[in-house]
CSV table of C-alpha atoms in Angstrom, one decimal:
chain,number,residue,atom,x,y,z
A,28,MET,CA,91.6,121.0,-20.6
A,29,THR,CA,93.6,121.4,-23.8
A,30,GLU,CA,93.9,118.8,-26.5
A,31,MET,CA,96.3,118.3,-29.2
A,32,VAL,CA,94.6,116.6,-32.1
A,33,PHE,CA,96.4,114.2,-34.3
A,34,ALA,CA,93.6,113.3,-36.6
A,35,VAL,CA,93.9,110.2,-38.7
A,36,CYS,CA,90.9,110.7,-40.9
A,37,VAL,CA,89.3,107.6,-42.4
A,38,GLY,CA,86.2,108.0,-44.5
A,39,ASN,CA,84.4,111.2,-45.4
A,40,ALA,CA,86.4,114.3,-44.7
A,41,SER,CA,83.7,116.0,-42.6
A,42,LEU,CA,82.7,113.0,-40.5
A,43,VAL,CA,85.7,111.1,-39.2
A,44,SER,CA,85.0,107.6,-38.1
A,45,MET,CA,88.4,107.0,-36.4
A,46,GLU,CA,90.5,109.5,-34.7
A,47,LEU,CA,93.6,109.6,-32.6
A,48,ARG,CA,93.7,112.3,-29.9
A,49,TRP,CA,95.4,113.2,-26.7
A,50,VAL,CA,93.5,113.9,-23.6
A,51,ARG,CA,94.9,115.7,-20.6
A,52,ARG,CA,94.1,115.8,-17.0
A,53,SER,CA,93.7,119.2,-15.6
A,54,LYS,CA,96.5,120.4,-13.4
A,55,CYS,CA,94.4,121.0,-10.3
A,56,ASP,CA,93.4,117.3,-10.1
A,57,ASP,CA,95.7,116.3,-7.2
A,58,ALA,CA,94.2,113.0,-6.4
A,59,ALA,CA,95.2,111.7,-9.7
A,60,SER,CA,98.8,112.7,-9.4
A,61,ALA,CA,100.0,109.2,-9.7
A,62,LEU,CA,98.3,108.7,-13.0
A,63,PRO,CA,99.6,109.8,-16.4
A,64,ARG,CA,99.0,113.4,-17.2
A,65,SER,CA,98.1,113.0,-20.8
A,66,ILE,CA,97.6,109.9,-22.8
A,67,PRO,CA,96.7,109.2,-26.4
A,68,ILE,CA,93.4,107.7,-27.1
A,69,PHE,CA,91.7,106.3,-30.1
A,70,ILE,CA,88.1,107.0,-30.8
A,71,SER,CA,86.2,104.9,-33.2
A,72,THR,CA,82.6,105.1,-34.3
A,73,LEU,CA,82.7,101.8,-36.2
A,74,LYS,CA,80.7,98.9,-34.9
A,75,LYS,CA,83.2,96.4,-36.0
A,76,ASP,CA,85.7,97.8,-33.5
A,77,VAL,CA,83.4,96.9,-30.6
A,78,ASN,CA,84.6,93.7,-29.0
A,79,LEU,CA,81.7,92.4,-27.1
A,80,GLU,CA,83.7,90.6,-24.4
A,81,GLU,CA,85.8,93.7,-23.7
A,82,LEU,CA,82.6,95.7,-23.6
A,83,ARG,CA,81.1,93.5,-21.1
A,84,HIS,CA,84.2,93.8,-18.9
A,85,LEU,CA,83.9,97.5,-19.2
A,86,TYR,CA,80.3,97.4,-18.0
A,87,SER,CA,81.4,95.6,-14.8
A,88,ARG,CA,84.5,97.8,-14.2
A,89,CYS,CA,82.4,100.9,-14.5
A,90,ASP,CA,79.7,99.4,-12.4
A,91,HIS,CA,77.2,100.1,-15.1
A,92,SER,CA,74.1,98.0,-15.6
A,93,CYS,CA,72.0,97.8,-18.7
A,94,HIS,CA,69.0,97.6,-16.6
A,95,ARG,CA,67.9,100.8,-14.9
A,96,PHE,CA,66.4,99.2,-12.0
A,97,SER,CA,68.1,96.6,-9.9
A,98,LYS,CA,65.1,94.5,-9.7
A,99,ASN,CA,65.2,93.8,-13.4
A,100,GLY,CA,68.4,92.0,-13.2
A,101,SER,CA,72.0,92.9,-12.5
A,102,GLY,CA,75.4,91.3,-12.7
A,103,ILE,CA,76.9,90.1,-15.9
A,104,VAL,CA,75.4,91.6,-19.0
A,105,ASP,CA,73.6,89.1,-21.3
A,106,MET,CA,75.8,88.6,-24.3
A,107,LYS,CA,73.0,87.9,-26.8
A,108,LYS,CA,71.1,91.0,-25.8
A,109,LEU,CA,74.2,93.1,-25.9
A,110,ARG,CA,75.0,92.0,-29.4
A,111,THR,CA,71.4,92.9,-30.4
A,112,ALA,CA,71.6,96.2,-28.6
A,113,ILE,CA,74.8,97.2,-30.3
A,114,SER,CA,73.8,96.1,-33.8
A,115,ARG,CA,70.5,98.1,-33.4
A,116,SER,CA,72.2,101.2,-32.0
A,117,ASP,CA,72.6,103.8,-34.7
A,118,VAL,CA,75.6,105.5,-33.1
A,119,VAL,CA,78.3,103.6,-31.3
A,120,VAL,CA,81.4,105.4,-30.0
A,121,SER,CA,84.3,103.4,-28.4
A,122,VAL,CA,87.4,104.9,-26.9
A,123,PHE,CA,90.7,102.9,-26.6
A,124,CYS,CA,93.9,103.7,-24.9
A,125,LYS,CA,97.2,101.9,-24.7
A,126,PRO,CA,97.0,98.9,-22.4
A,127,HIS,CA,99.8,100.0,-20.2
A,128,HIS,CA,98.1,103.2,-19.5
A,129,ALA,CA,94.9,101.4,-18.5
A,130,VAL,CA,96.8,98.8,-16.4
A,131,LEU,CA,98.7,101.5,-14.5
A,132,VAL,CA,95.5,103.2,-13.5
A,133,GLU,CA,94.0,99.9,-12.5
A,134,GLU,CA,96.7,99.2,-10.1
A,135,SER,CA,96.5,102.6,-8.4
A,136,ALA,CA,92.8,102.5,-8.4
A,137,SER,CA,92.6,99.3,-6.6
A,138,VAL,CA,94.4,100.6,-3.5
A,139,ASN,CA,92.1,103.6,-3.3
A,140,ASP,CA,91.3,103.3,0.4
A,141,ASP,CA,94.8,103.0,1.9
A,142,ASP,CA,96.5,106.3,1.5
A,143,ALA,CA,99.9,105.0,2.6
A,144,GLU,CA,99.9,102.2,0.1
A,145,GLU,CA,98.9,104.6,-2.6
A,146,GLU,CA,101.8,106.8,-1.9
A,147,SER,CA,104.3,104.0,-2.3
A,148,LEU,CA,102.5,102.8,-5.5
A,149,SER,CA,102.3,106.2,-6.9
A,150,SER,CA,106.0,106.7,-6.6
A,151,ASP,CA,106.5,103.5,-8.5
A,152,SER,CA,104.1,104.5,-11.2
A,153,ARG,CA,105.4,108.0,-11.4
A,154,LYS,CA,108.7,106.6,-12.1
A,155,GLN,CA,107.2,104.7,-15.0
A,156,ASN,CA,105.5,107.8,-16.3
A,157,LYS,CA,108.5,109.9,-16.4
A,158,ASP,CA,111.0,110.0,-19.3
A,159,GLU,CA,113.1,107.3,-17.7
A,160,SER,CA,110.4,104.7,-18.4
A,161,SER,CA,111.3,101.1,-19.1
A,162,LEU,CA,112.2,100.1,-22.6
A,163,GLY,CA,109.0,98.1,-23.0
A,164,ASP,CA,106.9,101.1,-22.2
A,165,MET,CA,108.8,103.3,-24.6
A,166,PHE,CA,108.2,100.8,-27.3
A,167,GLN,CA,104.6,100.7,-26.4
A,168,ASP,CA,104.5,104.4,-26.6
A,169,VAL,CA,105.9,104.4,-30.1
A,170,LEU,CA,103.5,101.9,-31.6
A,171,PRO,CA,100.5,103.6,-33.1
A,172,LEU,CA,97.3,103.1,-31.2
A,173,ASN,CA,94.5,101.3,-32.8
A,174,PRO,CA,91.5,99.3,-31.7
A,175,THR,CA,93.2,96.0,-31.9
A,176,ASN,CA,96.1,96.8,-29.7
A,177,GLY,CA,94.3,99.2,-27.5
A,178,GLN,CA,92.1,98.6,-24.6
A,179,LEU,CA,88.5,99.7,-24.5
A,180,VAL,CA,88.2,102.3,-21.7
A,181,GLY,CA,85.2,104.4,-22.8
A,182,PHE,CA,81.9,103.7,-24.6
A,183,GLY,CA,78.7,105.3,-25.5
A,184,ARG,CA,75.8,104.5,-27.8
A,185,ALA,CA,72.6,105.9,-29.1
A,186,TYR,CA,69.6,104.6,-31.0
A,187,SER,CA,67.2,106.7,-33.0
A,188,ASP,CA,64.3,106.6,-35.4
A,189,TYR,CA,66.4,108.3,-38.1
A,190,GLY,CA,63.9,111.1,-38.4
A,191,LEU,CA,62.9,112.9,-35.2
A,192,THR,CA,64.3,111.5,-32.0
A,193,ALA,CA,67.3,109.8,-30.5
A,194,SER,CA,68.2,108.4,-27.1
A,195,VAL,CA,71.7,108.2,-25.6
A,196,HIS,CA,72.6,105.2,-23.4
A,197,ASP,CA,75.4,103.3,-21.6
A,198,LEU,CA,77.8,106.2,-21.4
A,199,MET,CA,80.8,105.1,-19.4
A,200,VAL,CA,84.5,105.6,-18.9
A,201,LEU,CA,86.8,103.6,-16.8
A,202,PRO,CA,86.6,105.2,-13.4
A,203,SER,CA,90.3,106.0,-13.1
A,204,LEU,CA,90.5,107.6,-16.5
A,205,GLN,CA,87.6,109.9,-15.7
A,206,ARG,CA,87.9,113.6,-15.5
A,207,MET,CA,90.1,113.7,-18.6
A,208,GLY,CA,87.4,114.7,-21.0
A,209,ILE,CA,86.9,111.3,-22.5
A,210,GLY,CA,83.2,111.2,-21.6
A,211,LYS,CA,82.6,114.6,-23.0
A,212,LEU,CA,84.4,113.5,-26.2
A,213,ILE,CA,82.1,110.6,-26.5
A,214,VAL,CA,78.9,112.6,-26.0
A,215,ASN,CA,80.1,115.2,-28.5
A,216,ARG,CA,80.9,112.6,-31.1
A,217,ILE,CA,77.4,111.1,-30.6
A,218,THR,CA,75.6,114.4,-30.9
A,219,ARG,CA,77.6,115.3,-33.9
A,220,LEU,CA,76.8,112.2,-35.7
A,221,LEU,CA,73.1,112.6,-34.9
A,222,THR,CA,72.9,116.2,-35.9
A,223,SER,CA,74.6,115.3,-39.2
A,224,ARG,CA,71.6,113.2,-39.9
A,225,ASP,CA,69.4,116.0,-39.0
A,226,ILE,CA,68.2,114.6,-35.7
A,227,TYR,CA,68.1,117.3,-33.0
A,228,ASP,CA,65.8,115.8,-30.5
A,229,ILE,CA,68.4,113.9,-28.5
A,230,ALA,CA,67.4,112.6,-25.1
A,231,ALA,CA,69.5,111.0,-22.3
A,232,LEU,CA,68.2,109.2,-19.3
A,233,CYS,CA,70.5,109.9,-16.4
A,234,PHE,CA,70.7,109.1,-12.7
A,235,GLU,CA,71.1,112.0,-10.2
A,236,HIS,CA,74.8,111.7,-10.0
A,237,GLU,CA,75.2,111.8,-13.8
A,238,ARG,CA,73.3,115.0,-14.3
A,239,PRO,CA,76.2,117.4,-13.8
A,240,PHE,CA,78.1,115.6,-16.4
A,241,PHE,CA,75.4,115.7,-19.0
A,242,LYS,CA,74.8,119.3,-18.1
A,243,ALA,CA,78.4,120.1,-18.9
A,244,CYS,CA,78.0,118.3,-22.2
A,245,GLY,CA,75.1,120.6,-23.3
A,246,PHE,CA,72.1,118.7,-22.0
A,247,ALA,CA,69.5,120.3,-19.9
A,248,ASP,CA,66.0,119.7,-18.5
A,249,ASP,CA,63.3,119.6,-21.1
A,250,ARG,CA,62.3,123.1,-22.0
A,251,MET,CA,58.8,122.0,-22.6
A,252,GLY,CA,58.6,120.9,-19.0
A,253,SER,CA,57.9,117.2,-19.6
A,254,THR,CA,58.2,114.6,-16.9
A,255,THR,CA,60.3,111.6,-17.4
A,256,MET,CA,58.5,108.4,-16.6
A,257,MET,CA,59.5,104.9,-16.6
A,258,PHE,CA,57.5,101.7,-16.5
A,259,THR,CA,57.9,100.2,-13.1
A,260,LYS,CA,55.0,97.8,-12.7
A,261,SER,CA,56.1,94.2,-12.5
A,262,LEU,CA,54.8,92.0,-15.3
A,263,GLU,CA,51.8,90.0,-14.1
A,264,ALA,CA,51.6,86.4,-15.3
B,29,MET,CA,90.6,74.7,-71.3
B,30,ILE,CA,88.1,73.0,-69.1
B,31,LEU,CA,84.9,74.7,-68.7
B,32,ILE,CA,83.1,73.8,-65.5
B,33,PRO,CA,79.4,74.4,-65.6
B,34,THR,CA,78.6,76.9,-62.9
B,35,SER,CA,75.0,77.8,-63.8
B,36,SER,CA,73.4,76.1,-60.9
B,37,SER,CA,75.9,77.3,-58.3
B,38,SER,CA,75.8,80.8,-59.5
B,39,SER,CA,72.0,81.0,-59.2
B,40,CYS,CA,72.3,79.5,-55.8
B,41,SER,CA,74.9,82.1,-54.7
B,42,TYR,CA,72.6,84.9,-55.7
B,43,TYR,CA,70.0,83.8,-53.2
B,44,SER,CA,72.5,82.9,-50.6
B,45,CYS,CA,73.7,86.4,-50.7
B,46,CYS,CA,70.3,87.5,-49.7
B,47,CYS,CA,70.3,85.3,-46.6
B,48,LEU,CA,72.6,87.5,-44.6
B,49,PRO,CA,71.3,88.6,-41.3
B,50,GLN,CA,68.4,90.9,-41.7
B,51,ALA,CA,69.8,93.5,-39.3
B,52,SER,CA,72.6,94.5,-41.6
B,53,PHE,CA,70.2,95.4,-44.4
B,54,ASN,CA,67.7,96.9,-42.2
B,55,SER,CA,70.1,99.7,-41.5
B,56,ASN,CA,67.6,102.1,-42.9
B,57,SER,CA,70.3,104.7,-42.8
B,58,TYR,CA,68.7,106.4,-45.8
B,59,PRO,CA,65.1,107.5,-45.0
B,60,SER,CA,63.4,106.9,-48.3
B,61,ASN,CA,62.3,110.2,-49.6
B,62,GLN,CA,60.7,108.8,-52.6
B,63,SER,CA,57.4,107.7,-51.1
B,64,LEU,CA,55.5,109.1,-48.2
B,65,PHE,CA,53.2,106.1,-48.1
B,66,LEU,CA,54.6,103.5,-45.8
B,67,SER,CA,53.4,100.0,-46.4
B,68,LYS,CA,55.2,97.5,-44.3
B,69,SER,CA,54.4,94.2,-46.0
B,70,ALA,CA,51.0,93.7,-44.7
B,71,TYR,CA,50.9,89.9,-44.8
B,72,PRO,CA,48.4,88.4,-42.5
B,73,SER,CA,50.1,86.7,-39.6
B,74,HIS,CA,48.9,83.2,-40.4
B,75,GLN,CA,51.0,83.0,-43.5
B,76,GLY,CA,54.1,82.6,-41.3
B,77,SER,CA,57.1,84.7,-40.7
B,78,ARG,CA,59.5,82.9,-43.1
B,79,LYS,CA,57.9,84.1,-46.3
B,80,LEU,CA,57.8,87.6,-44.9
B,81,LYS,CA,61.4,87.5,-44.0
B,82,THR,CA,62.7,86.2,-47.3
B,83,LEU,CA,60.7,88.7,-49.3
B,84,ARG,CA,61.9,91.5,-47.1
B,85,LEU,CA,65.4,90.3,-47.4
B,86,ARG,CA,65.2,90.3,-51.2
B,87,ALA,CA,63.7,93.8,-51.3
B,88,ASN,CA,66.4,95.1,-48.8
B,89,PHE,CA,69.1,93.5,-50.9
B,90,TRP,CA,68.3,95.6,-53.9
B,91,GLU,CA,67.7,98.6,-51.6
B,92,SER,CA,71.2,98.2,-50.3
B,93,ILE,CA,72.7,97.9,-53.7
B,94,ARG,CA,70.9,100.9,-54.9
B,95,SER,CA,71.8,103.0,-52.0
B,96,GLY,CA,75.4,102.0,-52.2
B,97,PHE,CA,75.6,103.8,-55.6
B,98,VAL,CA,73.8,106.8,-54.3
B,99,LYS,CA,75.9,109.6,-52.6
B,100,ASN,CA,77.4,108.1,-49.5
B,101,ASN,CA,76.8,110.5,-46.7
B,102,ASN,CA,77.0,107.9,-44.0
B,103,THR,CA,80.4,107.2,-42.6
B,104,THR,CA,79.4,105.0,-39.7
B,105,GLN,CA,79.5,101.7,-41.4
B,106,LEU,CA,77.0,99.4,-40.0
B,107,VAL,CA,79.2,96.4,-40.1
B,108,GLU,CA,78.0,93.5,-38.1
B,109,PRO,CA,80.1,91.9,-35.4
B,110,PRO,CA,80.9,88.3,-36.3
B,111,SER,CA,78.6,85.4,-35.7
B,112,THR,CA,75.2,87.0,-36.1
B,113,THR,CA,73.3,84.0,-37.1
B,114,GLU,CA,71.3,84.1,-33.9
B,115,GLU,CA,70.2,87.6,-34.9
B,116,ASP,CA,67.3,86.3,-36.9
B,117,GLU,CA,65.8,84.6,-33.9
B,118,ASP,CA,66.2,87.5,-31.6
B,119,THR,CA,65.1,90.3,-33.8
B,120,GLU,CA,62.4,88.7,-35.8
B,121,PRO,CA,60.3,91.4,-37.5
B,122,LEU,CA,57.3,92.3,-35.5
B,123,LEU,CA,54.4,90.7,-37.3
B,124,PRO,CA,51.6,92.9,-38.3
B,125,VAL,CA,48.7,92.6,-35.9
B,126,GLU,CA,45.2,93.8,-36.4
B,127,PHE,CA,42.1,93.3,-34.4
B,128,THR,CA,38.9,95.0,-33.6
B,129,LEU,CA,39.0,96.7,-30.3
B,130,VAL,CA,35.5,98.1,-30.1
B,131,GLU,CA,32.4,97.8,-32.2
B,132,ARG,CA,29.3,99.9,-31.6
B,133,THR,CA,26.2,101.1,-33.4
B,134,LEU,CA,25.8,104.8,-33.9
B,135,GLN,CA,22.7,106.8,-33.8
B,136,ASP,CA,22.2,106.9,-37.6
B,137,GLY,CA,22.3,103.2,-37.8
B,138,LEU,CA,25.9,102.9,-38.9
B,139,ILE,CA,28.3,100.4,-37.2
B,140,GLU,CA,31.6,101.8,-36.1
B,141,GLU,CA,34.5,99.6,-35.6
B,142,ILE,CA,37.6,100.7,-33.8
B,143,ILE,CA,40.5,98.7,-35.2
B,144,PHE,CA,43.8,98.4,-33.4
B,145,SER,CA,46.7,97.6,-35.7
B,146,SER,CA,50.4,97.4,-35.3
B,147,GLY,CA,52.9,97.1,-38.1
B,148,GLY,CA,50.4,98.2,-40.8
B,149,GLU,CA,50.1,101.1,-43.2
B,150,ILE,CA,50.1,104.6,-42.1
B,151,ASP,CA,49.4,107.5,-44.3
B,152,VAL,CA,51.6,110.4,-43.2
B,153,TYR,CA,49.1,112.9,-44.4
B,154,ASP,CA,46.5,111.4,-42.2
B,155,LEU,CA,48.9,111.5,-39.3
B,156,GLN,CA,49.7,115.1,-39.8
B,157,THR,CA,45.9,115.9,-39.8
B,158,LEU,CA,45.6,114.0,-36.6
B,159,CYS,CA,48.6,115.9,-35.1
B,160,ASP,CA,46.9,119.2,-36.1
B,161,LYS,CA,43.7,118.1,-34.4
B,162,VAL,CA,45.4,117.6,-31.1
B,163,GLY,CA,47.2,120.8,-31.5
B,164,TRP,CA,50.8,119.6,-32.0
B,165,PRO,CA,53.3,121.7,-33.9
B,166,ARG,CA,53.8,120.6,-37.5
B,167,ARG,CA,56.9,118.6,-38.3
B,168,PRO,CA,58.4,117.9,-41.7
B,169,LEU,CA,56.6,115.1,-43.5
B,170,THR,CA,59.8,113.3,-44.6
B,171,LYS,CA,61.1,113.2,-41.1
B,172,LEU,CA,57.8,112.0,-39.9
B,173,ALA,CA,57.8,109.2,-42.5
B,174,ALA,CA,61.3,108.2,-41.7
B,175,ALA,CA,60.6,108.2,-38.0
B,176,LEU,CA,57.6,106.0,-38.4
B,177,LYS,CA,59.5,103.6,-40.7
B,178,ASN,CA,62.3,103.2,-38.3
B,179,SER,CA,60.4,103.0,-35.1
B,180,TYR,CA,60.5,99.6,-33.4
B,181,MET,CA,56.8,99.5,-33.0
B,182,VAL,CA,54.0,101.7,-34.3
B,183,ALA,CA,50.4,101.1,-33.1
B,184,THR,CA,47.5,102.7,-34.6
B,185,LEU,CA,43.7,103.0,-34.1
B,186,HIS,CA,41.4,103.4,-37.0
B,187,SER,CA,37.8,104.0,-37.1
B,188,VAL,CA,35.8,102.2,-39.8
B,189,LEU,CA,32.2,103.0,-40.5
B,190,LYS,CA,30.0,100.4,-42.0
B,191,PRO,CA,26.4,100.5,-43.0
B,192,SER,CA,24.4,98.4,-40.6
B,193,SER,CA,23.0,96.2,-43.4
B,194,SER,CA,26.3,94.4,-44.1
B,195,SER,CA,27.4,91.7,-41.8
B,196,SER,CA,30.8,91.8,-40.2
B,197,SER,CA,32.0,88.6,-42.0
B,198,SER,CA,31.8,90.2,-45.4
B,199,SER,CA,34.8,92.3,-44.7
B,200,GLU,CA,36.8,91.2,-47.7
B,201,GLY,CA,34.1,92.2,-50.2
B,202,ASP,CA,33.7,95.5,-48.5
B,203,ASN,CA,37.4,96.1,-48.3
B,204,GLU,CA,37.5,98.9,-50.8
B,205,GLN,CA,34.5,100.5,-49.2
B,206,GLN,CA,36.1,100.3,-45.8
B,207,GLN,CA,39.3,101.9,-47.0
B,208,LYS,CA,37.4,105.0,-47.9
B,209,ASN,CA,35.6,105.0,-44.5
B,210,LYS,CA,38.8,104.2,-42.5
B,211,LYS,CA,39.9,107.1,-40.4
B,212,LEU,CA,43.0,107.3,-38.4
B,213,ILE,CA,42.1,108.2,-34.9
B,214,GLY,CA,45.0,107.3,-32.7
B,215,MET,CA,48.7,106.4,-32.8
B,216,ALA,CA,51.5,105.5,-30.5
B,217,ARG,CA,55.1,104.6,-31.4
B,218,ALA,CA,58.2,103.3,-29.7
B,219,THR,CA,61.8,103.4,-30.5
B,220,SER,CA,64.2,100.8,-29.1
B,221,ASP,CA,67.5,99.2,-29.3
B,222,HIS,CA,65.7,95.9,-29.4
B,223,ALA,CA,67.3,94.6,-26.3
B,224,PHE,CA,67.3,96.8,-23.1
B,225,ASN,CA,65.7,100.2,-23.7
B,226,ALA,CA,62.7,101.6,-25.4
B,227,THR,CA,61.2,105.0,-25.4
B,228,ILE,CA,57.6,105.8,-26.2
B,229,TRP,CA,57.0,108.9,-28.3
B,230,ASP,CA,54.0,110.5,-29.9
B,231,VAL,CA,50.9,109.1,-28.2
B,232,LEU,CA,47.9,110.7,-29.6
B,233,VAL,CA,44.1,110.1,-29.8
B,234,ASP,CA,41.7,112.2,-31.8
B,235,PRO,CA,39.9,114.6,-29.4
B,236,GLU,CA,36.5,113.3,-30.5
B,237,TYR,CA,37.5,109.8,-29.4
B,238,GLN,CA,39.2,110.6,-26.2
B,239,GLY,CA,38.0,109.6,-22.8
B,240,GLN,CA,37.0,106.2,-23.9
B,241,GLY,CA,40.0,104.2,-22.9
B,242,LEU,CA,41.4,104.1,-26.4
B,243,GLY,CA,44.7,105.8,-25.4
B,244,LYS,CA,45.0,103.5,-22.5
B,245,ALA,CA,44.6,100.5,-24.8
B,246,LEU,CA,47.2,101.8,-27.2
B,247,VAL,CA,49.8,102.3,-24.6
B,248,GLU,CA,49.0,99.1,-22.7
B,249,LYS,CA,49.4,97.0,-25.9
B,250,LEU,CA,52.6,98.7,-26.7
B,251,VAL,CA,54.1,98.1,-23.3
B,252,ARG,CA,52.9,94.6,-23.1
B,253,ALA,CA,54.6,93.8,-26.5
B,254,LEU,CA,57.8,95.4,-25.3
B,255,LEU,CA,57.8,93.5,-22.1
B,256,GLN,CA,57.2,90.2,-24.0
B,257,ARG,CA,60.4,90.9,-25.8
B,258,ASP,CA,62.2,91.3,-22.5
B,259,ILE,CA,62.8,95.0,-22.9
B,260,GLY,CA,62.9,96.2,-19.4
B,261,ASN,CA,63.6,99.9,-19.6
B,262,ILE,CA,60.5,101.6,-21.0
B,263,SER,CA,60.6,105.3,-20.7
B,264,LEU,CA,58.6,108.3,-22.0
B,265,PHE,CA,58.5,112.0,-21.5
B,266,ALA,CA,55.0,113.1,-20.5
B,267,ASP,CA,53.5,116.6,-20.7
B,268,SER,CA,52.3,117.8,-17.4
B,269,GLN,CA,48.6,117.1,-18.1
B,270,VAL,CA,49.1,113.5,-18.9
B,271,VAL,CA,51.3,112.4,-16.0
B,272,ASP,CA,48.4,111.0,-14.2
B,273,PHE,CA,47.3,109.1,-17.3
B,274,TYR,CA,50.6,107.3,-17.4
B,275,GLN,CA,50.7,106.8,-13.7
B,276,ASN,CA,47.5,104.8,-14.0
B,277,LEU,CA,49.2,102.6,-16.6
B,278,GLY,CA,52.1,101.7,-14.3
B,279,PHE,CA,54.6,104.4,-15.1
B,280,GLU,CA,56.4,106.2,-12.4
B,281,ALA,CA,57.7,109.8,-12.6
B,282,ASP,CA,61.5,110.2,-12.0
B,283,PRO,CA,62.0,106.7,-10.6
B,284,GLU,CA,65.1,106.3,-8.5
B,285,GLY,CA,66.1,109.8,-9.5
B,286,ILE,CA,66.3,109.0,-13.2
B,287,LYS,CA,65.5,112.1,-15.3
B,288,GLY,CA,65.7,112.7,-18.9
B,289,MET,CA,67.8,115.5,-20.3
B,290,PHE,CA,67.8,116.9,-23.8
B,291,TRP,CA,70.5,118.2,-25.9
B,292,TYR,CA,70.3,121.9,-26.6
B,293,PRO,CA,73.1,123.2,-28.9
B,294,LYS,CA,74.4,126.6,-27.9
């Protein structure tokens, strides 16, 4: 996957807190032929760019729960807790893209099961993607992307003790914008920020299906051979 | 020219500046390298949390002013999302807790008290000695200090030796004496995002005091405190020889296929 970087650097030269990039889908990805090949995205590591409402939507759309176990509670994320969690996370990475890009993929994603319908829809959206897009879309394309006019499509956060260890959580990308390298971008940003603070012990709890992704991002099983354990006993009264 | 007296309002505004949500000052993005002695304000819990909060806010206010002038190497601005007034209620500072876990009389007539404490003072040098005793690799002291300071919860066990003649109620008079006889024998700490997840790191008990249920008490108290704050995902990474220990405390290995992975730069 190649990227063209249009870096809009804000802040310290070595650590950029906001950046505009392009992500591209690899050519062999046939299933996503209806979706845009490459889209601009905006990455921000600033907490003020996190809109909690949008974030909550993202959780549901990505089918991601804050609770690891279903028995602890599922469904809509508790706002108060989410706010606390974000404010107490040391690293927060949000990825935005232009609304019409996200909307397009939403439409085509919703008719996943029916192939025939997808064909007809894909031809429509393909028409929109090509150069002869509508004027509205062209205007949208020209406007610079920023967190206020963009839609939240990817997120990741980490909390640490500012000394030795850190823990990565809630990594998610809108399902239909996956496989474009956005997740990896988020993880790289998180690790970069943590290592810049001299924290190298970075852990990530992941489900079985998430393991290949984290592996591709540079994570691996603990070399010291430790066993991951979680508290599962229900609280007695 | 009309001069409007502003003395009263200006003094008010100074203090009102301090009353911003605690979380924004508590960023702790600069591990203080100046002192290796960590003393969280050790106010006894009965004095109430408000006084503790105000004093901490005031101290943090100056801290943030000072750190603002120091070389700024942190670009991720910790700017609060709007309406954070509820923050104070959610993330109230964990009040220091201290109580005696075990008291017993030793062979030579001395009384030994094992005191559990959370949110209290920890001497990093003592901790490093303890880590050496259990055979852990050495870690930089400044990092250790920063990690302790910024952990959500740190629970410690101290052993205090008292001569058998003094009664247990005269603890204030003997405080100085006790300080000298106080020995760090166990510790456990947890990091958290204060809402959903917590990870327990660095659980250790002095080998001479192992096998007495002290480690179990440490972890149990830690877990209970976390659960009380509705933090549901408590995880830890156990070495192979202690997996059974944690299983007995209610932890499950790789539950629902969840595994921890670590980042290894190439």
